[in-house]
PDB file of C-alpha atoms in Angstrom:
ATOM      1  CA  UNK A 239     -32.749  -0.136  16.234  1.00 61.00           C
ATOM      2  CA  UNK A 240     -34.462   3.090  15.697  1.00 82.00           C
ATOM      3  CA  UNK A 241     -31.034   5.292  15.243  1.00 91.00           C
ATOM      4  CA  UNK A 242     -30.803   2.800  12.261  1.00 92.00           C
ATOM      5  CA  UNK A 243     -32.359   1.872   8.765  1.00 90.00           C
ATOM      6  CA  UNK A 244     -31.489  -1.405   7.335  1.00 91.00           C
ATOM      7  CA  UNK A 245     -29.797  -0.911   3.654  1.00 91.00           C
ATOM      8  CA  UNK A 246     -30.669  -3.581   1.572  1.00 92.00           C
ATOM      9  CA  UNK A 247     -26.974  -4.672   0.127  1.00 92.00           C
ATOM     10  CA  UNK A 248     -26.405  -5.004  -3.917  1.00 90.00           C
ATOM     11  CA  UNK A 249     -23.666  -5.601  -5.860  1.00 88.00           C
ATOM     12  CA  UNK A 250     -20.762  -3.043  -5.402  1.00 87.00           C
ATOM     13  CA  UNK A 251     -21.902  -2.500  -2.109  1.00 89.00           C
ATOM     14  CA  UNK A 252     -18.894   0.036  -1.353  1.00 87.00           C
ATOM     15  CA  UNK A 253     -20.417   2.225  -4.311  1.00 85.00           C
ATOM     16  CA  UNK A 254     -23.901   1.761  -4.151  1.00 86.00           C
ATOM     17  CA  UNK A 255     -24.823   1.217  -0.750  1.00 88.00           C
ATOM     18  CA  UNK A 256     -22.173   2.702   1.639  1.00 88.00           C
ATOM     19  CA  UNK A 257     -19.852   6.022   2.009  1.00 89.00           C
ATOM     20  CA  UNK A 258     -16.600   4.221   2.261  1.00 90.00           C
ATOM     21  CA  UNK A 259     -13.443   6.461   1.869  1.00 92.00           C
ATOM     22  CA  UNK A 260     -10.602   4.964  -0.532  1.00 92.00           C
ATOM     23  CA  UNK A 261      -7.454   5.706  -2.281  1.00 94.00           C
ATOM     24  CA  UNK A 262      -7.159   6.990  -6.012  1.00 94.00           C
ATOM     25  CA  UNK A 263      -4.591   4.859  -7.658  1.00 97.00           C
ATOM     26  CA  UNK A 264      -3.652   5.229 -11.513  1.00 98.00           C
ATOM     27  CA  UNK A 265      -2.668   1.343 -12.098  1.00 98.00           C
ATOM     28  CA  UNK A 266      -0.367   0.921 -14.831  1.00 98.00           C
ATOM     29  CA  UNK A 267       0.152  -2.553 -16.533  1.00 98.00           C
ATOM     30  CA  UNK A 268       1.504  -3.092 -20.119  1.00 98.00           C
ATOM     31  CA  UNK A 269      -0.511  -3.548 -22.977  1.00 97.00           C
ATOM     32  CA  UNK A 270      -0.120  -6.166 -26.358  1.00 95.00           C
ATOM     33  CA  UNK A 271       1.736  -3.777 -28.407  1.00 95.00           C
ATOM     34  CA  UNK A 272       3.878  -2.531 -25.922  1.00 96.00           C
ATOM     35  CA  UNK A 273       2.254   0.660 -24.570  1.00 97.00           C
ATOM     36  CA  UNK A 274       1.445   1.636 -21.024  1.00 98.00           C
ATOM     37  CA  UNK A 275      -2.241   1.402 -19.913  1.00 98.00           C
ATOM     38  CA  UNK A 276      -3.442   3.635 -17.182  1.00 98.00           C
ATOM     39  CA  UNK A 277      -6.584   2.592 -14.850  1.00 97.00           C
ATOM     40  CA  UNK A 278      -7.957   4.261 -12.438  1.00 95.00           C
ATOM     41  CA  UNK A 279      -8.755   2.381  -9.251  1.00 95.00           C
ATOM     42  CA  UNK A 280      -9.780   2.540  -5.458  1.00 94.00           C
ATOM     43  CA  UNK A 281     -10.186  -1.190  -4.697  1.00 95.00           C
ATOM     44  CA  UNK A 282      -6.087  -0.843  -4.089  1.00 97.00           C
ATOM     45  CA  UNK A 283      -5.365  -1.888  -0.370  1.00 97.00           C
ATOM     46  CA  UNK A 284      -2.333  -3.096   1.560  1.00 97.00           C
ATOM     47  CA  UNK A 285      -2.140  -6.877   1.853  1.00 97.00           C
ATOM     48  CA  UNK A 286       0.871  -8.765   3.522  1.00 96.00           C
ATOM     49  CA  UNK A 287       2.237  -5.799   5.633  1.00 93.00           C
ATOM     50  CA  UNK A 288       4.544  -8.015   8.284  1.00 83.00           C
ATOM     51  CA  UNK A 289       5.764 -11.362   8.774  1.00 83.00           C
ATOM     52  CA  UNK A 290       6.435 -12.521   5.639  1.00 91.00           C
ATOM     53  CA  UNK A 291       9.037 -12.787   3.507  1.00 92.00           C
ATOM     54  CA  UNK A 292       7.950 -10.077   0.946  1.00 95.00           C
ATOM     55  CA  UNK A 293       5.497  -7.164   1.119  1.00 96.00           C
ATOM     56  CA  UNK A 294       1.752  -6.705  -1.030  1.00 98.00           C
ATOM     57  CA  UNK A 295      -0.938  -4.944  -2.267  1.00 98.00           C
ATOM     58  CA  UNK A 296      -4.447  -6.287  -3.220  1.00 98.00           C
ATOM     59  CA  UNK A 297      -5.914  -4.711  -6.215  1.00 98.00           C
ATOM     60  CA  UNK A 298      -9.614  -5.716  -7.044  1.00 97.00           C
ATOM     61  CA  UNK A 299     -10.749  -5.207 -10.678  1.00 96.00           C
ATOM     62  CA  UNK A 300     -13.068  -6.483 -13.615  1.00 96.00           C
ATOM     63  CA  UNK A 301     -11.464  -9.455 -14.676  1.00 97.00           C
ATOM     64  CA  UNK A 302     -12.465  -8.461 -17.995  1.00 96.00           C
ATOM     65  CA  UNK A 303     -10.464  -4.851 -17.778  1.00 97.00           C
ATOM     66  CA  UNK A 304      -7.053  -3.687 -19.794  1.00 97.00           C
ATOM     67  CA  UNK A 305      -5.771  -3.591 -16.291  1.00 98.00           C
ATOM     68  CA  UNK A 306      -6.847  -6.873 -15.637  1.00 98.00           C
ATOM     69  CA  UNK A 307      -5.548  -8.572 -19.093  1.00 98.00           C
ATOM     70  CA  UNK A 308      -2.371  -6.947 -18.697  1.00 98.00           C
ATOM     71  CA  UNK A 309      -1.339  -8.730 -15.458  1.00 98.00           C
ATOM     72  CA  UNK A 310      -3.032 -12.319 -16.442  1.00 98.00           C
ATOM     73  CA  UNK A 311      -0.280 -11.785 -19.773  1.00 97.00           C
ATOM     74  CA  UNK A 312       2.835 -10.306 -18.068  1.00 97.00           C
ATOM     75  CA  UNK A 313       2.075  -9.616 -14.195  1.00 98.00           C
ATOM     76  CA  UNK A 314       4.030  -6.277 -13.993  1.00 98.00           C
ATOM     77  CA  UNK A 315       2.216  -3.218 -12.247  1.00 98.00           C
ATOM     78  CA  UNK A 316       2.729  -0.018 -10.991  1.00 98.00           C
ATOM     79  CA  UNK A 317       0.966   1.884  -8.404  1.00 98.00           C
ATOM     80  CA  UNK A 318       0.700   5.753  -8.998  1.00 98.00           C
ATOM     81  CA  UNK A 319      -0.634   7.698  -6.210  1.00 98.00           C
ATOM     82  CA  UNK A 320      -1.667  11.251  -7.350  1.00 97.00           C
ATOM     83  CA  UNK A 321      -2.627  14.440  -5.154  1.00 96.00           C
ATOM     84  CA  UNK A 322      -5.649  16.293  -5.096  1.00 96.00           C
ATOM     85  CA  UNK A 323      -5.148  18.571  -8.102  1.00 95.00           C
ATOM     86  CA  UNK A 324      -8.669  18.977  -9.653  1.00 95.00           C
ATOM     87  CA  UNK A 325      -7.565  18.284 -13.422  1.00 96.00           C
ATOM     88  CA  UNK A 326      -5.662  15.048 -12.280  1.00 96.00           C
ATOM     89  CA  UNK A 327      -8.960  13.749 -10.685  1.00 94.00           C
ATOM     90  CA  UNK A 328     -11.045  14.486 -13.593  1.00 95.00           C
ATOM     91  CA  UNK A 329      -8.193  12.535 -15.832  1.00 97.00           C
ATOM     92  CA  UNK A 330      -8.675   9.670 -13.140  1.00 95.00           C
ATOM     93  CA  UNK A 331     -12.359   9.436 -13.571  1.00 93.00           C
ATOM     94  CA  UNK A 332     -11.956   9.277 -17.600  1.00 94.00           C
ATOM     95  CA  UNK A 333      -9.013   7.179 -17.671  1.00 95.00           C
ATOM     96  CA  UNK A 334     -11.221   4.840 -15.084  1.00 90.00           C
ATOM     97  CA  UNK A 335     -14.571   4.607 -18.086  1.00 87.00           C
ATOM     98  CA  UNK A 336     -14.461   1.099 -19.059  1.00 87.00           C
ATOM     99  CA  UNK A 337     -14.549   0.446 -22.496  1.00 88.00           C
ATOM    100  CA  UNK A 338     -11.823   2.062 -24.366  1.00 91.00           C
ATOM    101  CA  UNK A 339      -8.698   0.786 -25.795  1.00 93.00           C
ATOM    102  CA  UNK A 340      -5.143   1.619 -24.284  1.00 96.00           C
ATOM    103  CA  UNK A 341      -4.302   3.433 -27.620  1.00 96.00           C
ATOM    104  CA  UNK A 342      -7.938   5.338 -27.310  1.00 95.00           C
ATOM    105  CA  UNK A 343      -7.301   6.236 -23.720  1.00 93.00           C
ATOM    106  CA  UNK A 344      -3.821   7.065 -23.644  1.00 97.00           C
ATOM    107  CA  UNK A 345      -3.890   9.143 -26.478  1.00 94.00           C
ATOM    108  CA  UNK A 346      -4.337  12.619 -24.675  1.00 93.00           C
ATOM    109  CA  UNK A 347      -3.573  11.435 -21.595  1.00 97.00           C
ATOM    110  CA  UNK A 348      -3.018  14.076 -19.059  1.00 97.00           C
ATOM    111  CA  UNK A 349      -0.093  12.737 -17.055  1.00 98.00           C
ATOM    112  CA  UNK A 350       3.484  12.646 -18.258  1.00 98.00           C
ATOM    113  CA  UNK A 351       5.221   9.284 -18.315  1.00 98.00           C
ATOM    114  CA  UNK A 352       8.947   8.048 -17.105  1.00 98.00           C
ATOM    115  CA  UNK A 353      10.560   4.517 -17.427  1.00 98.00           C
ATOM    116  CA  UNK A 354      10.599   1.984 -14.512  1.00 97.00           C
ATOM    117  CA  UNK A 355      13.531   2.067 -12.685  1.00 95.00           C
ATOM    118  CA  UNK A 356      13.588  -1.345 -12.210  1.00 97.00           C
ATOM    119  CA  UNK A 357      13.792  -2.626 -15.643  1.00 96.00           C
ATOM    120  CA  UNK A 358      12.889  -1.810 -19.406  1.00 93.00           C
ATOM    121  CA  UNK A 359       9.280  -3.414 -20.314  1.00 94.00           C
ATOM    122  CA  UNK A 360       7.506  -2.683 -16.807  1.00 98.00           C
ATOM    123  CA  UNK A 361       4.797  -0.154 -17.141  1.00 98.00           C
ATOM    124  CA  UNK A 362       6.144   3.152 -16.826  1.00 98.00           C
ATOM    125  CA  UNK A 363       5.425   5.245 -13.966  1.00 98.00           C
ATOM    126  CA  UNK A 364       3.252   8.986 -13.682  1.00 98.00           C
ATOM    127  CA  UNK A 365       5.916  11.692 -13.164  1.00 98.00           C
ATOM    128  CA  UNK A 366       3.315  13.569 -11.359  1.00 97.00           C
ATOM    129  CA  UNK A 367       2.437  10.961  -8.460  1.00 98.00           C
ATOM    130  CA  UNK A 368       3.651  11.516  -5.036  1.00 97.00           C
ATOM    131  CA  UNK A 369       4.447   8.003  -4.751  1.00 98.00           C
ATOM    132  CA  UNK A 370       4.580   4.963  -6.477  1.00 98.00           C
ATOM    133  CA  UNK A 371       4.807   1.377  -6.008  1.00 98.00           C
ATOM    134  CA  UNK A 372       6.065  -1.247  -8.642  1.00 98.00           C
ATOM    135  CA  UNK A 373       4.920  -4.451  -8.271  1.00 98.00           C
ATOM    136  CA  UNK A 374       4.985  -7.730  -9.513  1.00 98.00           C
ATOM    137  CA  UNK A 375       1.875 -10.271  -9.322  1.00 98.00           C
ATOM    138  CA  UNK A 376       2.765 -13.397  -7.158  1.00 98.00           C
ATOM    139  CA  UNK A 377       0.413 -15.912  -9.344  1.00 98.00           C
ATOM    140  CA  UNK A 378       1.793 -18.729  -7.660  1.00 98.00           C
ATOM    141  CA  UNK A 379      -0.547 -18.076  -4.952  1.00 97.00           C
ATOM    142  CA  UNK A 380      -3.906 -20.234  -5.170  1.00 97.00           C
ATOM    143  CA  UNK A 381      -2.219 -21.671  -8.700  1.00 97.00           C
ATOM    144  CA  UNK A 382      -3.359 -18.395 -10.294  1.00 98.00           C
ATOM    145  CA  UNK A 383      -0.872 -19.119 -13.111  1.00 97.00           C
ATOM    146  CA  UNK A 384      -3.457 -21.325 -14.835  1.00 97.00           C
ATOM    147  CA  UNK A 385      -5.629 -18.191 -15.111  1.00 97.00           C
ATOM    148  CA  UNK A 386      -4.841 -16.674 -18.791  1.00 97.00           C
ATOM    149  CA  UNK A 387      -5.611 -13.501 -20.818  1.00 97.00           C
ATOM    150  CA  UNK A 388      -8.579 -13.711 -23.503  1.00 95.00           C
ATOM    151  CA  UNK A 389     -11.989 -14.212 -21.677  1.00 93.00           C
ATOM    152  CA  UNK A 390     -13.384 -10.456 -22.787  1.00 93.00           C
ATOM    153  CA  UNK A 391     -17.087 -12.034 -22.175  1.00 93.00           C
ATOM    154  CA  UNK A 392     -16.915 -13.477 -18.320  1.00 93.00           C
ATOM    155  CA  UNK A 393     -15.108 -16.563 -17.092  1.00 97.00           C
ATOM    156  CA  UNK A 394     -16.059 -20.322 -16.195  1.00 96.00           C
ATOM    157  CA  UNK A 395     -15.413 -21.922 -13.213  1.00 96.00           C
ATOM    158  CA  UNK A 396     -13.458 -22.640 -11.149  1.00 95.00           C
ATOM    159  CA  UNK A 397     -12.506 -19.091  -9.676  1.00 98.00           C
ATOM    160  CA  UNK A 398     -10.163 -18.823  -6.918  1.00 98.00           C
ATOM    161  CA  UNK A 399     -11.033 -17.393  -3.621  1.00 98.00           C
ATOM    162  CA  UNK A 400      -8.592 -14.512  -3.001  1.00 97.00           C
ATOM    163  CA  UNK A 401      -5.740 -14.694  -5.946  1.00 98.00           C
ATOM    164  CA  UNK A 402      -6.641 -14.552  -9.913  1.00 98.00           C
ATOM    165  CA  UNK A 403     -10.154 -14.988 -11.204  1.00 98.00           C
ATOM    166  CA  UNK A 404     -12.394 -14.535  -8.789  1.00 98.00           C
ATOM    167  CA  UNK A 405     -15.818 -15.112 -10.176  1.00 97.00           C
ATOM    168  CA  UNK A 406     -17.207 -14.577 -13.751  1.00 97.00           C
ATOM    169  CA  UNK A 407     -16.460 -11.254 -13.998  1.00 96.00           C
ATOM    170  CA  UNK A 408     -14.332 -10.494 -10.961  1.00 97.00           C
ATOM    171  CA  UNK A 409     -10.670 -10.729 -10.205  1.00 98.00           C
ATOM    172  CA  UNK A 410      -8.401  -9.983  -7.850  1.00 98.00           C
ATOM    173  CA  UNK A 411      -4.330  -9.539  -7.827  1.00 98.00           C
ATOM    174  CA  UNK A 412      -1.908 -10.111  -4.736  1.00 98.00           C
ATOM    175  CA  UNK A 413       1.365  -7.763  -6.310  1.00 98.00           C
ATOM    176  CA  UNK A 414       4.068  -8.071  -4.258  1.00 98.00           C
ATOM    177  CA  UNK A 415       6.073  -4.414  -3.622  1.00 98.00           C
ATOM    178  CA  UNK A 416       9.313  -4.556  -5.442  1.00 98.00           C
ATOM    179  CA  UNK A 417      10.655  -1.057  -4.807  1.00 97.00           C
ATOM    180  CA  UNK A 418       8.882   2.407  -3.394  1.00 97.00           C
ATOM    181  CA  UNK A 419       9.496   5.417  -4.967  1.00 98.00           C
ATOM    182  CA  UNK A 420       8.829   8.473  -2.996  1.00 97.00           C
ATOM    183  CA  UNK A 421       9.314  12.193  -4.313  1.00 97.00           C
ATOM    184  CA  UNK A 422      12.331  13.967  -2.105  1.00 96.00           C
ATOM    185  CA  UNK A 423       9.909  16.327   0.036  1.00 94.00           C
ATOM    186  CA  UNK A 424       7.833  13.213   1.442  1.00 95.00           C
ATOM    187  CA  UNK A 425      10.964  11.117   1.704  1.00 93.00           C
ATOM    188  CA  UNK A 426      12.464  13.340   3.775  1.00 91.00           C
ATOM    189  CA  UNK A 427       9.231  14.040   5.198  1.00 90.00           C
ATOM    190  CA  UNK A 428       9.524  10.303   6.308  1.00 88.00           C
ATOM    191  CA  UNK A 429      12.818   9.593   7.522  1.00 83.00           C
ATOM    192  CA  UNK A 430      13.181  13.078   9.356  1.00 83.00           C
ATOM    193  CA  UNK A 431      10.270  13.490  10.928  1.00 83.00           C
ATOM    194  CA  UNK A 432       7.072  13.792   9.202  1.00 85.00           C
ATOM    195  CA  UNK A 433       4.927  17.134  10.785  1.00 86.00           C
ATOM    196  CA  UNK A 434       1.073  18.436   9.803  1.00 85.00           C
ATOM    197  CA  UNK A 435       2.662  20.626   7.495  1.00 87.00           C
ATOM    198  CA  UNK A 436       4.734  18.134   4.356  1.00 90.00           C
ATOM    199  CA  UNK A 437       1.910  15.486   3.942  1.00 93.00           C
ATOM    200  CA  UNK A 438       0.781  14.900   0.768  1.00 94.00           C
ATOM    201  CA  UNK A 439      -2.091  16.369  -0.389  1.00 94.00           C
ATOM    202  CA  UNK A 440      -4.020  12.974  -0.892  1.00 93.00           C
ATOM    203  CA  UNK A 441      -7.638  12.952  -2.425  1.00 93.00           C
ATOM    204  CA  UNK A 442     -10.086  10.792  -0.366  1.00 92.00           C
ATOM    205  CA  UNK A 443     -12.371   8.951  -2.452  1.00 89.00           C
ATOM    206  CA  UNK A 444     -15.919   8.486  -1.074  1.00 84.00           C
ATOM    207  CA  UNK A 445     -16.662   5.070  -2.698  1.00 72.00           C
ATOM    208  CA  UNK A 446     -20.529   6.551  -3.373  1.00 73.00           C
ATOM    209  CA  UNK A 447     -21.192   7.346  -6.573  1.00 74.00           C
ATOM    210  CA  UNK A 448     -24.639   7.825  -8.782  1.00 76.00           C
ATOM    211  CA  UNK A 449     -25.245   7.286 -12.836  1.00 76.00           C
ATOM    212  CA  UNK A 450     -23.681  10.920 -12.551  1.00 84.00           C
ATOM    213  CA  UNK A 451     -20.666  11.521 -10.107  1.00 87.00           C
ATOM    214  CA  UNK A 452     -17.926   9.954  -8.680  1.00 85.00           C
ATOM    215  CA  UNK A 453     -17.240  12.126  -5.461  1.00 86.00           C
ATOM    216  CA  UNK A 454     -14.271  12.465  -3.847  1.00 91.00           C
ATOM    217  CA  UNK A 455     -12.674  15.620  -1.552  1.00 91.00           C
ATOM    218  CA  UNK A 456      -9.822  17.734  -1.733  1.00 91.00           C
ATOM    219  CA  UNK A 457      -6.742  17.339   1.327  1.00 91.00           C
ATOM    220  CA  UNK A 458      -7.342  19.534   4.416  1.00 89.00           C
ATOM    221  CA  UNK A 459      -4.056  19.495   7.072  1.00 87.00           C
ATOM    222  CA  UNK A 460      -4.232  16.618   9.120  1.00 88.00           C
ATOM    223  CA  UNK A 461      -4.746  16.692  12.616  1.00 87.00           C
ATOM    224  CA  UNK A 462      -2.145  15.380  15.165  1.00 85.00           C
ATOM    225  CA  UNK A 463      -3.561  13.158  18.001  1.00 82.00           C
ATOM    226  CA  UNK A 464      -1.111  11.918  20.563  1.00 74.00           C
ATOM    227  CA  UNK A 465      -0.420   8.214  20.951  1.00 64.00           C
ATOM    228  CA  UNK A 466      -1.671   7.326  24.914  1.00 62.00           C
ATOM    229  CA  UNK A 467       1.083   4.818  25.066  1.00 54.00           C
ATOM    230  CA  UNK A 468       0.729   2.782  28.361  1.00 58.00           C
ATOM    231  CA  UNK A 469       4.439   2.148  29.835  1.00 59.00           C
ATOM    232  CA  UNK A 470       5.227  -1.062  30.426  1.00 66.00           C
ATOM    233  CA  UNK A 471       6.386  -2.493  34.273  1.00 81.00           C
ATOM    234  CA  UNK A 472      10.237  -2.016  33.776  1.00 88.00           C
ATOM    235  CA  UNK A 473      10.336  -5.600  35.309  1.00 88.00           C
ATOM    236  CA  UNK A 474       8.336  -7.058  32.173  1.00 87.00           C
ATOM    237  CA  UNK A 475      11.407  -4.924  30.398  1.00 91.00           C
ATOM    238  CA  UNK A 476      13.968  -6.901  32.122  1.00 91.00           C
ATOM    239  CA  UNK A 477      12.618 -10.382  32.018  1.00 88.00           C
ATOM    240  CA  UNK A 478      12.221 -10.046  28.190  1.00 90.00           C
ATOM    241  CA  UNK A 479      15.435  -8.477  27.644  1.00 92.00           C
ATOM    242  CA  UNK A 480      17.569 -11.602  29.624  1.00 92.00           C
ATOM    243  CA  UNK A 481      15.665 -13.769  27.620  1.00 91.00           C
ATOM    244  CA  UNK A 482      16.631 -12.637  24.058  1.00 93.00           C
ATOM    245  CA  UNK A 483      20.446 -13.660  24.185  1.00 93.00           C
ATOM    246  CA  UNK A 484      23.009 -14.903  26.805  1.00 90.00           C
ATOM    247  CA  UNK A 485      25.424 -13.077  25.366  1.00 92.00           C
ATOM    248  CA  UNK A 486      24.103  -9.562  25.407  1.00 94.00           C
ATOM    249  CA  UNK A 487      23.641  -8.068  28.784  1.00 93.00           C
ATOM    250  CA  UNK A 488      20.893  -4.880  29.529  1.00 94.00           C
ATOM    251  CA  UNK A 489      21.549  -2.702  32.581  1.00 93.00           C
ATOM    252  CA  UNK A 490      18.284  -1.769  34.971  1.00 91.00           C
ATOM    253  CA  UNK A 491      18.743   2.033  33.635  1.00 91.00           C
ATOM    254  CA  UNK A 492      18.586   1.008  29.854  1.00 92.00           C
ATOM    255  CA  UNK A 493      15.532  -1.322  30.229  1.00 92.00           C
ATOM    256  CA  UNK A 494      13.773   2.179  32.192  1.00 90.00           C
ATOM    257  CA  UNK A 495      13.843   3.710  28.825  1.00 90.00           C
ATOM    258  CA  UNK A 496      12.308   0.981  26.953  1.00 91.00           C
ATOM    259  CA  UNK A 497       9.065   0.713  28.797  1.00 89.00           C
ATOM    260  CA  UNK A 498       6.874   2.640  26.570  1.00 85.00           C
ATOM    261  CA  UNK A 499       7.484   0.254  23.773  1.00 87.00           C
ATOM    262  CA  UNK A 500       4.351  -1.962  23.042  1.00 85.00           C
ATOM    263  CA  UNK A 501       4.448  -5.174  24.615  1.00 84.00           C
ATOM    264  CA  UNK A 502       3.261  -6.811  21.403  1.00 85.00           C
ATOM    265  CA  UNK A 503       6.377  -5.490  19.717  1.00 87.00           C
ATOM    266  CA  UNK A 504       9.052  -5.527  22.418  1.00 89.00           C
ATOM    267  CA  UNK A 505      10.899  -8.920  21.743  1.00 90.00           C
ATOM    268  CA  UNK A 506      10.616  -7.727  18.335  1.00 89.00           C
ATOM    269  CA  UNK A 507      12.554  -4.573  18.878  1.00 91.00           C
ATOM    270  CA  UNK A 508      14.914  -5.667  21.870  1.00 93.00           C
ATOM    271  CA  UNK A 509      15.911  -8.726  19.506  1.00 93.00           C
ATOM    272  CA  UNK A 510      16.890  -6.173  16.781  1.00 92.00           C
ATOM    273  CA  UNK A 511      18.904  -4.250  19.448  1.00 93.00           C
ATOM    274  CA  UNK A 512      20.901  -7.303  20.666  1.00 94.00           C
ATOM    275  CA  UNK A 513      21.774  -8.065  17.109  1.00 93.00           C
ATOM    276  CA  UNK A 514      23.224  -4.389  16.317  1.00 93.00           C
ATOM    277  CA  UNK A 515      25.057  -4.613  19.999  1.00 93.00           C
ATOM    278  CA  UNK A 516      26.882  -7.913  18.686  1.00 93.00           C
ATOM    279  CA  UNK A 517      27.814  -6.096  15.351  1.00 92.00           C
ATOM    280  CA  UNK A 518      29.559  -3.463  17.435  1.00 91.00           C
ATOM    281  CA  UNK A 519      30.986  -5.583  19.667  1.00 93.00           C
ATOM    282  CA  UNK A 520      28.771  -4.532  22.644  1.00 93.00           C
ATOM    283  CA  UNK A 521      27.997  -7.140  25.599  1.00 93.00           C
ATOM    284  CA  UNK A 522      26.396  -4.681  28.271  1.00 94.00           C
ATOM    285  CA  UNK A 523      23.433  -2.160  26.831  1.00 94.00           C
ATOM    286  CA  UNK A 524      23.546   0.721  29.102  1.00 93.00           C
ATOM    287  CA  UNK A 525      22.081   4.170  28.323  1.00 91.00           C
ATOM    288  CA  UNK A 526      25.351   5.150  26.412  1.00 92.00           C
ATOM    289  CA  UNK A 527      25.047   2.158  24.193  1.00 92.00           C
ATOM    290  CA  UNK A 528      21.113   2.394  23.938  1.00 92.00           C
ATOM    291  CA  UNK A 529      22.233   5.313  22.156  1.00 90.00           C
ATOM    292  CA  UNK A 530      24.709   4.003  19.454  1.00 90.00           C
ATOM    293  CA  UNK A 531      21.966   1.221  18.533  1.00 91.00           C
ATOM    294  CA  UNK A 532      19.415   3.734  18.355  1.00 86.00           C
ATOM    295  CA  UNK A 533      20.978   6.060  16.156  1.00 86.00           C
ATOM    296  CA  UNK A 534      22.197   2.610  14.010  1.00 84.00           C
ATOM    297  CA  UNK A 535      18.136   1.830  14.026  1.00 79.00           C
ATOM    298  CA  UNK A 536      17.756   5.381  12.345  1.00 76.00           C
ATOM    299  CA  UNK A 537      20.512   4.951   9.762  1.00 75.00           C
ATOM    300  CA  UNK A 538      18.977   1.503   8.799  1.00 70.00           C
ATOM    301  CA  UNK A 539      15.491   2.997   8.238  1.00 64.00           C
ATOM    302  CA  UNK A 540      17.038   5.899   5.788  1.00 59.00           C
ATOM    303  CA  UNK A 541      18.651   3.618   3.809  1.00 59.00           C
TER     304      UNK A 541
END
């Protein structure tokens, strides 16, 4: 492989022997006394996204962190996504220095605070973020629950292989999402229509970093690239469509509109339509009626 070199792979791998480009997340967890702890993290990646019956995050951490001690005690997180702003990522790097105490950290922190708005004793949330996610930590998974608070100096065996304490001195945490909080320009953004112009401005972390720097880089516009959808046969359309309720009829003219939906998703979606048609007292989907589900689709997803 002469286009190649071999890199020999260490621990941290992401960091030490790869450019890998991750989120900045401030994690906040609650502390002993009370207080809000905020931990700056990339290792913060979506986890169950479909097909179950809640949603999660993975968050990967020293198992020996504030962050870390907080959830083995009381399991209560939230996710604060922050934009690009210069100052914010140079409060992200210091509140990310292991070491310090929550009440040595958090004195001068940068970032404003606000309450959950789920319930009092969560870890508040960063008014600045663009977004954030509180969570909850499902330790039932892998019988995580037996993993407690206290081990500053590494952990023994037995570690769990995805959920809790992973190895001596690793961890990692499945939260389940309990509510997304979205500031109004991106939620709108979002349900109306989201264009190159009201993204975020989202720092990219490079993962790489030396005994020096952490490097990350600023937002640029994003660049649109069109979806090469391949339209289904409008028979395939049909044959699924009879098949998802006796009840619920679809004309030849309604199923001609639905052929650029995925095949992978299309019992998915023509199930959902039958079940709005039946609230509305609809037997035959024509193109009229494709329209009155549609539009109820659209409400659905704003609220």
């Amino acid at each position: 492989m002469k286009d190649f070199k071999d890199l020999r792979i260490v621990d941290n791998f992401y960091q030490t022997s790869a450019f890998f480009p991750m989120p900045t997340v401030l994690v906040g967890t609650v502390s002993e006394n009370g207080q809000t702890n905020l931990g700056a993290y990339s290792l913060c990646f979506p986890y169950y996204v479909a097909g179950k019956d809640y949603y999660a995050m993975l968050l990967e951490c020293r198992n020996s962190s504030n962050t870390a001690q907080n959830i083995l005690r009381n399991k209560k997180v939230s996710l604060n996504f922050i934009t690009d702003d210069r100052k914010y990522f140079k409060e992200a790097v210091r509140l990310g220095f292991p070491g310090d105490s929550t009440e040595e950290k958090m004195k001068n922190c940068l970032f404003t605070l606000q309450d959950s708005t789920i319930e009092k004793g969560r870890p508040q949330i960063v008014s600045a973020a663009f977004q954030v996610f509180e969570c909850t930590w499902d330790d039932s998974l892998e019988d995580a629950y037996l993993n407690k608070a206290g081990n500053l100096e590494g952990y023994e065996p037995p570690y769990r292989n995805f959920n809790g304490i992973t190895s001596r001195f690793g961890a990692h945490f499945i939260l389940k999402v309990d509510k997304i909080l979205m500031k109004p320009k991106y939620y709108d953004a979002i349900i109306n229509g989201v264009k190159q112009n009201n993204f975020p401005s989202v720092p990219v972390d490079y993962g790489y970093r030396d005994s020096t720097n952490f490097w990350y880089t600023k937002f640029t516009k994003p660049i649109p690239e069109k979806i090469q959808a391949k339209e289904g046969d409008v028979n395939s359309v049909k044959y699924a469509a009879s098949r998802i309720d006796p009840d619920v009829k679809f004309t030849d003219e309604a199923c001609a509109r639905l052929t650029k939906i995925p095949r992978i998703f299309l019992k998915a979606a023509l199930t959902q339509m039958v079940e709005i048609a039946k609230q509305e007292g609809i037997t035959l989907i024509d193109e009229k009626a494709l329209e009155i589900i549609n539009d109820k689709r659209r409400s659905e997803k704003k609220k």
